[in-house]
CSV table of C-alpha atoms and ligand atoms in Angstrom, one decimal:
chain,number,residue,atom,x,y,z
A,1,UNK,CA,112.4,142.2,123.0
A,2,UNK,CA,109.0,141.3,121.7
A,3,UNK,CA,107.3,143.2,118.8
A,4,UNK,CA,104.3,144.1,120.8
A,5,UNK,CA,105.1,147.9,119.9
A,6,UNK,CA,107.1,147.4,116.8
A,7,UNK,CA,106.5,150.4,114.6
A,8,UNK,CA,106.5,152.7,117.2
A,9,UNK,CA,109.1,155.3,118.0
A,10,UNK,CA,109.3,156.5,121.3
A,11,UNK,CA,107.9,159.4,122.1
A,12,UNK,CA,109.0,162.7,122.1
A,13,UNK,CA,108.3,166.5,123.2
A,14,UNK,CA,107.7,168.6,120.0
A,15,UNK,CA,105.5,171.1,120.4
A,16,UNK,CA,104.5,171.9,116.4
A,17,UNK,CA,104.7,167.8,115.8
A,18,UNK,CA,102.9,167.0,113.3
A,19,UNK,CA,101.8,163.3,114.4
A,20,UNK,CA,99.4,162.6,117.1
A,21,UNK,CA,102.3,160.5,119.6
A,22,UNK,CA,104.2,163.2,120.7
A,23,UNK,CA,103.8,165.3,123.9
A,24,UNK,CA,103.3,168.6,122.6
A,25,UNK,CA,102.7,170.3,126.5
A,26,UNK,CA,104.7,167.4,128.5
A,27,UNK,CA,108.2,168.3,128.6
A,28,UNK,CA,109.8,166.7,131.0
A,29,UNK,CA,112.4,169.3,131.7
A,30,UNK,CA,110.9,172.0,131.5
A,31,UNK,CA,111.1,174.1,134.7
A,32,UNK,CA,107.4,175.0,136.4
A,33,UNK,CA,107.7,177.1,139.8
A,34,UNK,CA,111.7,176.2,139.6
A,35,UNK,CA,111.2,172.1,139.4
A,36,UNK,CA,111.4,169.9,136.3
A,37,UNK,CA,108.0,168.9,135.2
A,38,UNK,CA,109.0,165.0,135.5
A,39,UNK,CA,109.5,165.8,139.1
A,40,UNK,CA,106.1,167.4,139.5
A,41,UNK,CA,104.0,165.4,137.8
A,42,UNK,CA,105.9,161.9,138.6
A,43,UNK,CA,103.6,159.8,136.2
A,44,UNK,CA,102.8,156.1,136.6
A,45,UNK,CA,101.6,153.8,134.4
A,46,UNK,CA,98.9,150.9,136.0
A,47,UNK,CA,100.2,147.3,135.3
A,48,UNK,CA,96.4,146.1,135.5
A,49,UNK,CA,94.7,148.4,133.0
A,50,UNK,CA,97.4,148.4,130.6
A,51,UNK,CA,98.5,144.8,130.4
A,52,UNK,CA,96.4,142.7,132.4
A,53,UNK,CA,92.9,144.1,131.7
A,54,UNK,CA,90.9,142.0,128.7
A,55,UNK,CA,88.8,144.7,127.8
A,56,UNK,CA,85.1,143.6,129.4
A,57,UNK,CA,82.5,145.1,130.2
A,58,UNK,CA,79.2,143.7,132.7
A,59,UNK,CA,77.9,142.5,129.0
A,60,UNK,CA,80.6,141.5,127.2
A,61,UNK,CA,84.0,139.7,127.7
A,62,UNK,CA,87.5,139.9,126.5
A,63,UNK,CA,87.9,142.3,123.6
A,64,UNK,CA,91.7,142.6,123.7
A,65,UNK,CA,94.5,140.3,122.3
A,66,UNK,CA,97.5,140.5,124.0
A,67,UNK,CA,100.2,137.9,123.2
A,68,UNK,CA,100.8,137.4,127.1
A,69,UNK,CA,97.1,136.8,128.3
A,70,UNK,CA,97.4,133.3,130.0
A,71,UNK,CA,98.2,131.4,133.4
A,72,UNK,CA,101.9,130.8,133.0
A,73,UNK,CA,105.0,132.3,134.4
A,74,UNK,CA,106.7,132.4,131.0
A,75,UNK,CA,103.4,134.4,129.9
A,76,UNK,CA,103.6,136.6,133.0
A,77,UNK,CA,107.5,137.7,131.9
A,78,UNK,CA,106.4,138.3,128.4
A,79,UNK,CA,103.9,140.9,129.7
A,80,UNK,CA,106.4,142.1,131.9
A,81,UNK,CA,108.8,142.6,129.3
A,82,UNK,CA,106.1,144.3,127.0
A,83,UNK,CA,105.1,146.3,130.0
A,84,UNK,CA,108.8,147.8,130.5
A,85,UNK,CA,109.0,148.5,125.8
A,86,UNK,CA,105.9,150.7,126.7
A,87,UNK,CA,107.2,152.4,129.9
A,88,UNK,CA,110.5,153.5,128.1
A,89,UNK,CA,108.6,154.0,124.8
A,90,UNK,CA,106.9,156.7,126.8
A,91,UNK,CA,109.7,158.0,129.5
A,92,UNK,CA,107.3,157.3,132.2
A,93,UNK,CA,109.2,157.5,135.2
A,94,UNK,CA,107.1,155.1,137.3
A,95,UNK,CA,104.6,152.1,137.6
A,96,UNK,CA,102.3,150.8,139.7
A,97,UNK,CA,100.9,147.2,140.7
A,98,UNK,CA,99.2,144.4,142.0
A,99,UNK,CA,100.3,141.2,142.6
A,100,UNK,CA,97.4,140.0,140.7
A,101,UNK,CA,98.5,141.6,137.9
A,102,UNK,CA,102.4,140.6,137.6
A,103,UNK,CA,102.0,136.8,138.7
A,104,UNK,CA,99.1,133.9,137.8
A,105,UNK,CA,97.2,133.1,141.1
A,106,UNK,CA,99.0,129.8,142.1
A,107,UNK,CA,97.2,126.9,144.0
A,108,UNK,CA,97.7,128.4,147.4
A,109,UNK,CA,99.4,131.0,149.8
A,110,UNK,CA,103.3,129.5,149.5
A,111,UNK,CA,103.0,129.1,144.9
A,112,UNK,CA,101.6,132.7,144.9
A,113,UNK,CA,104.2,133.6,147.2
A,114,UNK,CA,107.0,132.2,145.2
A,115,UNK,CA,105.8,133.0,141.9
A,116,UNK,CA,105.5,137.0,143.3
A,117,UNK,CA,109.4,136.6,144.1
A,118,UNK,CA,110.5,135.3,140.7
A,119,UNK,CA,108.3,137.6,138.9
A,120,UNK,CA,109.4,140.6,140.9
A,121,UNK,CA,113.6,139.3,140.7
A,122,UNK,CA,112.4,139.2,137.0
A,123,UNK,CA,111.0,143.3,137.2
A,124,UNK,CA,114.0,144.1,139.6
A,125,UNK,CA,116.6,143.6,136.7
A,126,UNK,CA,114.8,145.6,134.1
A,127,UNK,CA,114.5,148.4,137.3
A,128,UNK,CA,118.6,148.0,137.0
A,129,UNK,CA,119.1,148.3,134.0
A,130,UNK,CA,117.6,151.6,133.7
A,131,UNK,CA,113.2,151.1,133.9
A,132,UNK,CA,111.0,153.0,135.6
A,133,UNK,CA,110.6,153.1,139.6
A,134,UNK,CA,108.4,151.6,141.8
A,135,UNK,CA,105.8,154.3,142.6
A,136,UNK,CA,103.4,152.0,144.8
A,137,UNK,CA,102.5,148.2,145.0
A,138,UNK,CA,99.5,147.0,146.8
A,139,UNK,CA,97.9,143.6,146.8
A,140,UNK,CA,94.4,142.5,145.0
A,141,UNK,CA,92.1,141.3,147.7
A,142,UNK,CA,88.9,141.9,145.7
A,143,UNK,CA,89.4,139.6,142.1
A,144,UNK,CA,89.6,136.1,143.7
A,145,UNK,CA,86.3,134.7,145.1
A,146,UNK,CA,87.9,134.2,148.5
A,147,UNK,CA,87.1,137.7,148.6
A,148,UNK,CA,83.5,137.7,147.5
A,149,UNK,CA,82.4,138.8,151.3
A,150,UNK,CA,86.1,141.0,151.7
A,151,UNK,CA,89.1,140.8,152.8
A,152,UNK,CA,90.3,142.3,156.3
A,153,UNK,CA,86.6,142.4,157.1
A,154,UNK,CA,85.6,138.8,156.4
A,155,UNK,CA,83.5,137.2,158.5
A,156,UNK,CA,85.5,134.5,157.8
A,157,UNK,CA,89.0,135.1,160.2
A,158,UNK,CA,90.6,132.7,157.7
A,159,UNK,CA,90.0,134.9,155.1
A,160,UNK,CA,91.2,137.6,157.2
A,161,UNK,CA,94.5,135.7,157.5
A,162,UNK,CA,94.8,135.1,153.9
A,163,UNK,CA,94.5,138.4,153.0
A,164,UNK,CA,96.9,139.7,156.1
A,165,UNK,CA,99.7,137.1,155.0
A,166,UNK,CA,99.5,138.0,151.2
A,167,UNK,CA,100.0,141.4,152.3
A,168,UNK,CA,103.0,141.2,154.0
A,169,UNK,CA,104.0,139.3,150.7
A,170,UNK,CA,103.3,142.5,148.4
A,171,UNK,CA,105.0,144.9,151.5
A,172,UNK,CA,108.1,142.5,150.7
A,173,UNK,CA,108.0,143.0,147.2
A,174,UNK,CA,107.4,146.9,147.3
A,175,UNK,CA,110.4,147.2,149.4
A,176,UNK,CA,112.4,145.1,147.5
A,177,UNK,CA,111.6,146.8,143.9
A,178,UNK,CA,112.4,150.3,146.1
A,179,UNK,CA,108.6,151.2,145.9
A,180,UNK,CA,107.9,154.7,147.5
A,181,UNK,CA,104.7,153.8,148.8
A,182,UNK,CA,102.4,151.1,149.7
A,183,UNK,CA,98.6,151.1,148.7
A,184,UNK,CA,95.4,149.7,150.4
A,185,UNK,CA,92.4,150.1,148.4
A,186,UNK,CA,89.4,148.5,149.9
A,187,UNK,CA,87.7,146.9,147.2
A,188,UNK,CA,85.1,144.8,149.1
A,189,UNK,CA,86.0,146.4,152.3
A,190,UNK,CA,81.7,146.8,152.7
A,191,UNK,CA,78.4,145.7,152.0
A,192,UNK,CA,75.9,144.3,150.0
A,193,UNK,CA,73.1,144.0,153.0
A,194,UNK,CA,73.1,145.0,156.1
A,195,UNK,CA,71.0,142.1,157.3
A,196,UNK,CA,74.2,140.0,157.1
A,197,UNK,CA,76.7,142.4,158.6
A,198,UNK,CA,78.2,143.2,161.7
A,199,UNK,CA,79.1,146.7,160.8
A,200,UNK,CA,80.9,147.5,163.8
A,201,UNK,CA,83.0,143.9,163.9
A,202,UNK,CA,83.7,144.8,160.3
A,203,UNK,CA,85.2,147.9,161.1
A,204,UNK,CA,87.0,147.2,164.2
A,205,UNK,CA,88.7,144.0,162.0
A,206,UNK,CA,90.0,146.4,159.4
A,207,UNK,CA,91.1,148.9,162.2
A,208,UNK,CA,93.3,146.0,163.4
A,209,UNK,CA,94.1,145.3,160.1
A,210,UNK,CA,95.4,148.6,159.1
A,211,UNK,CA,97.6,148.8,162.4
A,212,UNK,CA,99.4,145.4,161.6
A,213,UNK,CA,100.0,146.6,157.9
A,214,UNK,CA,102.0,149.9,159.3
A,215,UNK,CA,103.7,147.9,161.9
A,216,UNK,CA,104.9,145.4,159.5
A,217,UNK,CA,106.0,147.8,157.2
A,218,UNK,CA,107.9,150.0,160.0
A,219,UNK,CA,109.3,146.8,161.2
A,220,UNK,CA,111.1,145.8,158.2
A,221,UNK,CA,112.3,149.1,157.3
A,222,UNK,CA,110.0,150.0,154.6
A,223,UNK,CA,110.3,153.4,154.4
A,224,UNK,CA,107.7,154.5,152.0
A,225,UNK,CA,104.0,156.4,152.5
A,226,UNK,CA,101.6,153.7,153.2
A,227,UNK,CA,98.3,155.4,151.5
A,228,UNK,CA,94.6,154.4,151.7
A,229,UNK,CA,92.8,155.0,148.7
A,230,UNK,CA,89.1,156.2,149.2
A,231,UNK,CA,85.9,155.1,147.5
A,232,UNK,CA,82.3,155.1,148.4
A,233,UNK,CA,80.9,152.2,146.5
A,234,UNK,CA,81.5,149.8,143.7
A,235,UNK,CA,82.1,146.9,143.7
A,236,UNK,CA,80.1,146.9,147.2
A,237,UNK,CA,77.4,149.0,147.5
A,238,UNK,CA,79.0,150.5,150.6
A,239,UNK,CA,82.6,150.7,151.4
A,240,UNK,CA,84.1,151.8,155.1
A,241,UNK,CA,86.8,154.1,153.2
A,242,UNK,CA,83.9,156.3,151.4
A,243,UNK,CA,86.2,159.4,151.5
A,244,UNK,CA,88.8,161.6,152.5
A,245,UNK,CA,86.7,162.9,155.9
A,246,UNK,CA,85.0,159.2,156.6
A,247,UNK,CA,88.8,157.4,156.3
A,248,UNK,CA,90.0,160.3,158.4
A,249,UNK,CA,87.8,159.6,161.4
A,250,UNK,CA,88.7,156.3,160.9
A,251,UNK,CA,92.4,156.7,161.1
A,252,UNK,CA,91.8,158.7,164.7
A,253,UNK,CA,90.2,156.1,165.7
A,254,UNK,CA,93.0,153.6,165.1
A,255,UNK,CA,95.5,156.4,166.2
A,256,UNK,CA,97.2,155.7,162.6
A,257,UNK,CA,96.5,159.9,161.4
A,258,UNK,CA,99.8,160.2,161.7
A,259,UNK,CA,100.7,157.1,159.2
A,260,UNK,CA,98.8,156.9,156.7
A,261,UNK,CA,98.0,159.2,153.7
A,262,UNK,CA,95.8,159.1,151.0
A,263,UNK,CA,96.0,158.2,147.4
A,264,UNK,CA,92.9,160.3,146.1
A,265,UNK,CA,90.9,159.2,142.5
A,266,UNK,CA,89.5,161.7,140.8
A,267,UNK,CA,86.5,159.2,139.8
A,268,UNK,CA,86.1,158.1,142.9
A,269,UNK,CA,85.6,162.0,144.2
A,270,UNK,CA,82.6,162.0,141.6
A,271,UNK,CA,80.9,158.5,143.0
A,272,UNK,CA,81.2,160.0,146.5
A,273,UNK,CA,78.9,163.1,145.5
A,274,UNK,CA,82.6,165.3,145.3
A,275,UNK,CA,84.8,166.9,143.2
A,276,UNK,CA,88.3,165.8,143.0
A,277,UNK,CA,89.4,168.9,144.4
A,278,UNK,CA,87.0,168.9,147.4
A,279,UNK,CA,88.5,165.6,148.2
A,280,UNK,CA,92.1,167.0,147.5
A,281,UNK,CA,91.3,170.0,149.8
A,282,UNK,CA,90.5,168.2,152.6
A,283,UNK,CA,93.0,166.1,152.4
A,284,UNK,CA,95.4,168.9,152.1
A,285,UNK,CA,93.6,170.7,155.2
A,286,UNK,CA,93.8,167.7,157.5
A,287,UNK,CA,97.7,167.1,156.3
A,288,UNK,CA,96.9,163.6,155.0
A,289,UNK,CA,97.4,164.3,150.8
A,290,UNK,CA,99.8,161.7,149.8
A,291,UNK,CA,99.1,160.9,145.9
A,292,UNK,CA,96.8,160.8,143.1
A,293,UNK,CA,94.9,158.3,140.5
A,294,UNK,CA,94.4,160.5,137.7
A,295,UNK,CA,91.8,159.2,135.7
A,296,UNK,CA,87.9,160.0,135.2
A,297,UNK,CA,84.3,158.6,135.3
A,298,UNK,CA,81.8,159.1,132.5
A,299,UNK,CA,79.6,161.8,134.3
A,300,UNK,CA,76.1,159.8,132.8
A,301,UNK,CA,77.5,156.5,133.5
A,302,UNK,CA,77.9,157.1,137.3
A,303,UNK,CA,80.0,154.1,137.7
A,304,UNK,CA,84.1,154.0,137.6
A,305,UNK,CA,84.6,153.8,134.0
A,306,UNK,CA,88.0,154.9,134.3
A,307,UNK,CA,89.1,157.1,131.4
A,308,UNK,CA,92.1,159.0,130.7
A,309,UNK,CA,92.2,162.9,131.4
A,310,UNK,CA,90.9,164.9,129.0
A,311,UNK,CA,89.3,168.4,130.6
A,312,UNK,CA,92.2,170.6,131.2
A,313,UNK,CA,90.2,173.1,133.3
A,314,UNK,CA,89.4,170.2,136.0
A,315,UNK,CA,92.7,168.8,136.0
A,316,UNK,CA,94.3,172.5,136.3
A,317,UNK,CA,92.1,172.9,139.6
A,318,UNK,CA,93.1,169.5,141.0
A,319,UNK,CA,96.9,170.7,140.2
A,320,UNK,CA,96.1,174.1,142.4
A,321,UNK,CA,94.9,171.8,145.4
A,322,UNK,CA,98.1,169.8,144.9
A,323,UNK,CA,100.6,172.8,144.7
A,324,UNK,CA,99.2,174.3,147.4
A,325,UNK,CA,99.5,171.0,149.8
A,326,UNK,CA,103.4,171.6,148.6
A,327,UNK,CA,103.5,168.8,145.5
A,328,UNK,CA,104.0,165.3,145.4
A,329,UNK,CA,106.7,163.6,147.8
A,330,UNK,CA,106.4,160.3,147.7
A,331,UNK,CA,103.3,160.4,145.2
A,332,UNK,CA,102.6,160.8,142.3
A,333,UNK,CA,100.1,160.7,138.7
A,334,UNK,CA,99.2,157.3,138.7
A,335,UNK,CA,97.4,156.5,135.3
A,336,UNK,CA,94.8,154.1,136.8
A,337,UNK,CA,92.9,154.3,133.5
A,338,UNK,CA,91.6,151.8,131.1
A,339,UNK,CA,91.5,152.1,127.5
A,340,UNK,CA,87.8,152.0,125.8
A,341,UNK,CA,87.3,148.1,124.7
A,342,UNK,CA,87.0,149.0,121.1
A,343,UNK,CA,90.7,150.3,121.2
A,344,UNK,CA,92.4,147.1,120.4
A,345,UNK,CA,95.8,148.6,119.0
A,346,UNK,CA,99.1,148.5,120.5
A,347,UNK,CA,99.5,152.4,119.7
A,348,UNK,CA,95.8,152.5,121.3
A,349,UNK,CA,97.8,152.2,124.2
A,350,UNK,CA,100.5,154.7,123.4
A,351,UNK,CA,97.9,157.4,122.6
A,352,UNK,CA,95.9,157.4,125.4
A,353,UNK,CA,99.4,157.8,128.0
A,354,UNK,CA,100.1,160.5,125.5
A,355,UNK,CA,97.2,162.6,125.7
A,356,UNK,CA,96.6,162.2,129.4
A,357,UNK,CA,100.2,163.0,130.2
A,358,UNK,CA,99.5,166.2,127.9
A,359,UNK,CA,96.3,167.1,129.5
A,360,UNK,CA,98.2,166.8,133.0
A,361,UNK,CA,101.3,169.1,132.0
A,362,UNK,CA,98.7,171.7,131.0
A,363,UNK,CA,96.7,171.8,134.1
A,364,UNK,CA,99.9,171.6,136.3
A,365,UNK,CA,101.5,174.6,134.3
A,366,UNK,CA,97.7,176.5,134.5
A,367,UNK,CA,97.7,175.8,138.1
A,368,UNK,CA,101.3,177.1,138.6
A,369,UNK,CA,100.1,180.3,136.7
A,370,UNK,CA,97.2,180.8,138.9
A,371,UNK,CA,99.7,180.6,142.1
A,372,UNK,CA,102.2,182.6,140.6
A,373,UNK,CA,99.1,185.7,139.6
A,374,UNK,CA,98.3,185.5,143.1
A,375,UNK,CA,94.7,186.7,142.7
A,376,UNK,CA,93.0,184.1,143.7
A,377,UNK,CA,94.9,183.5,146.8
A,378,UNK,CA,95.1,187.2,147.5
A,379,UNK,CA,91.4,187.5,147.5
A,380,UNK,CA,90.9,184.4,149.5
A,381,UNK,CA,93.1,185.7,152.2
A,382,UNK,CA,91.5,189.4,152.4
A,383,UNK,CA,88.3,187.3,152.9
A,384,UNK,CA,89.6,186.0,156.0
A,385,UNK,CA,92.0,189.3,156.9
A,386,UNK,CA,89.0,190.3,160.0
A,387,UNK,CA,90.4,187.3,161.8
A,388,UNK,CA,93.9,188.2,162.4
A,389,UNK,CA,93.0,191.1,164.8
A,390,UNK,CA,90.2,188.7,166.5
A,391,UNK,CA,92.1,185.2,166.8
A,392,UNK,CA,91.3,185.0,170.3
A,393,UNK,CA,87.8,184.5,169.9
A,394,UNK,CA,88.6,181.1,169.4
A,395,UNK,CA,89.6,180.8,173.0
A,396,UNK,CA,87.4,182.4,174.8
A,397,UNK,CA,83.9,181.7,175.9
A,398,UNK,CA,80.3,182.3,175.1
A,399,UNK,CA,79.9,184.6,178.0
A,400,UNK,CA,83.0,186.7,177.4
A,401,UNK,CA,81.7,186.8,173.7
A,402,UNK,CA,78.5,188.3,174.5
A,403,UNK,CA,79.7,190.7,176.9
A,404,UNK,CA,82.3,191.4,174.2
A,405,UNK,CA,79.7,191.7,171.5
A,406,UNK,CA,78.1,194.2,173.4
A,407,UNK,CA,80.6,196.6,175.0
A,408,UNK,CA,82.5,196.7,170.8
A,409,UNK,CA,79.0,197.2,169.4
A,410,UNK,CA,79.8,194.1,167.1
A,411,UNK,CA,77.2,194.2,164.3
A,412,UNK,CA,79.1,192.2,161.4
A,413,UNK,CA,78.1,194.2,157.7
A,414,UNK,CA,78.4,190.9,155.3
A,415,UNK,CA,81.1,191.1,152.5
A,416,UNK,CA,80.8,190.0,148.6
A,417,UNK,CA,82.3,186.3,148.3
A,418,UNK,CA,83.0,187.2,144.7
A,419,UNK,CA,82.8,184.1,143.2
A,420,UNK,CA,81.9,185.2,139.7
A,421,UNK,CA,84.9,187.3,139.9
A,422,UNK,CA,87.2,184.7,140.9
A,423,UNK,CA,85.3,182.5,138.3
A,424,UNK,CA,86.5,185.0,135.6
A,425,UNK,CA,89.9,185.0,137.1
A,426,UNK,CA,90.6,181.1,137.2
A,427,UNK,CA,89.4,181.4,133.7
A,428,UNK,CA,92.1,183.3,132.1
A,429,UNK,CA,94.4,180.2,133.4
A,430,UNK,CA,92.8,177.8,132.2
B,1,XUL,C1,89.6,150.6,141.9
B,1,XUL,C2,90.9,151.3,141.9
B,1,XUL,C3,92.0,150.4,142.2
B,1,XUL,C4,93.1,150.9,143.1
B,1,XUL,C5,94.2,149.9,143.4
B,1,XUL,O1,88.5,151.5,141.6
B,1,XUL,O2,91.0,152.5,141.8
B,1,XUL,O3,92.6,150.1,140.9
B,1,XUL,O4,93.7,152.0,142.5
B,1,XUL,O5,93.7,148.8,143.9
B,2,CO,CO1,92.6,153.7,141.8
């Protein structure tokens, strides 16, 4: 036990509480569309934001004290431990990690290695005796400045190698903590200058990349989502995986479409020129929606500042893409979200999980409503309904179209879109 959190009861669902650290919309078992909340929203707390992150900024550094901030292996267990008092303090049913963030970067390859197996040995026990589950692990090939230039698209192949070999490390150590997915997020995987870049080496090397990552994972048996998370800049100015329709093309390309899914940020929709349901749309239409990052960017800021949720009308509209893609399976509400750096308090911590958690179980059970109404979905399919009598125009040819056109007297009349209307209607949800 340490007494990071001492004073602190865990939290509870009580809808008239008087405190600020309860859930007053969370409850975990309540049922929404006939399945318990947990189960919907499958929330995950970040290992790096929460207990790893010193609170800087581009100006400033550390802001935070945190009893565990150092470069040992005892250090690394103590945040561990404090990492698990929060995740039962909370009932969150899941985490999420880099290796970066559970181990100190040893000297080389085989002392990171080992250190991620004794760290991870370490997590697997608290797992049995009753933590949290593994919702994804991925590895950090952006922090270290090996990286400075990327990882699987190095110009250097024995950065290339690095990067491969510490992934298969953190594909071991997903499997072995029963991790239901397995993350890439290409942090440098881009550019600074195209002067210096061979952008079509670059992309074939991460292509190659991508296909040795699923076939290692297939090989051993890991039988989790492997998911690529999307983002169009920052830190490079240009990364490959930009968003859901650029990493799609991609995957074709490497015939992995059928493999890989996506793990879609909602401020990473915003950097791309999106919103976070455009992203999850798309994703949903081209059947690759695996999971979700649920926290925001500062709309002035326009860079990933990485708040908690707090607009229950966007959330509630990112909940109706997910619904209608059928829910989470092996994903999930992963809190990658940072506390402001002037919120220095253990319950800082505590509060801000709270909140977002509540802010989700709203928009979820606003999004259910709006499925269960029916309007909106109603209206979207009479706007469509002229189709079901003309499907084979798809199949036919110009020709036959025009000779068609002409012998029907086709002279389409065009039709309201009614978006004020359905405006109005999303409203009374939300
Ligand atoms: C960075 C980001 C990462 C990924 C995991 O913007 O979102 O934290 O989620 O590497
Ligand atoms: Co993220």
């Amino acid at each position: 036990m340490t007494d990071f959190f001492a004073g602190i009861d865990p939290v509870t669902f009580d809808p008239n509480a008087a405190d600020d650290l309860s859930y007053r919309h969370y409850d975990a078992d309540e049922l929404v569309m006939g399945k318990r909340m947990e189960d919907h929203l499958r929330f995950a707390v970040a290992w790096w934001h929460s207990f790893a992150w010193p609170g800087g900024d581009p100006f400033g550094g550390q802001t935070f004290e945190r009893p565990w901030f150092g470069e040992t292996m005892e250090l690394a267990k103590l945040k561990a431990d404090a990492a698990f008092e929060m995740f039962a303090l909370l009932g969150q049913p899941y985490y999420c990690f880099h290796d970066a963030d559970i181990r100190p970067e040893g000297a080389d390859f085989a002392e990171n290695t080992a250190r991620l197996d004794e760290i991870t040995d370490y997590m697997g026990q608290k797992m049995e005796a009753g933590g949290p589950k593994l919702l994804w692990g991925t590895a950090n090939l952006f922090s270290h400045r090996r990286y400075m230039a990327g990882a699987a698209t190095n110009p250097d192949p024995d950065v290339f190698a690095f990067a491969a070999a510490t992934v298969k490390t953190c594909i071991d150590a997903t499997k072995k903590l029963g991790g239901e997915n397995y993350v890439l997020w290409g942090g440098r995987e881009g550019y600074e200058t195209l002067l210096n870049t061979d952008l079509a080496k670059e992309r074939e090397q991460a292509g190659r990349f991508l296909c040795m990552v699923v076939d290692y994972a297939r090989k051993i048996g890991f039988d989790g989502t492997i998911l690529i998370e999307p983002k169009p800049q920052e830190p490079t100015k240009h990364q490959y995986d930009y968003d859901v329709a650029t990493v799609y093309g991609f995957l074709k390309d490497f015939g992995l479409e059928g493999e890989v899914k996506m793990n879609l940020e909602q401020g990473h929709a915003i950097l791309a020129g999106h919103s976070f349901e455009h992203e999850l749309a798309m994703a949903r239409a081209l059947g690759i929606f695996g999971s979700i990052d649920m926290n925001r960017n500062d709309y002035q800021s326009g860079w990933d500042t990485d708040q908690f949720p707090d607009n229950v009308p966007e959330v509630a509209r990112a909940y109706y893409e997910i619904l209608q893609a059928g829910g989470f399976t092996t994903g999930g509400t992963n809190f990658d979200a940072k506390l402001r750096r002037q919120s220095l308090d253990p319950v800082d911590l505590i509060a801000a999980h709270v909140g977002a958690m509540d802010v989700c179980a709203r928009g979820l059970k606003a999004a259910a409503a709006m499925i269960e109404g029916g309007e909106l979905e109603a209206a979207r399919a009479k706007r469509y309904a002229g189709w079901d009598a003309k499907a084979d125009l798809l199949t036919s040819d110009l020709g036959a179209i025009a000779a068609r056109v002409e012998k029907e007297g086709i002279n389409p009349r065009p039709a309201s879109g009614r978006q004020e209307r359905l405006e109005n209607i999303l409203n009374r949800y939300v």
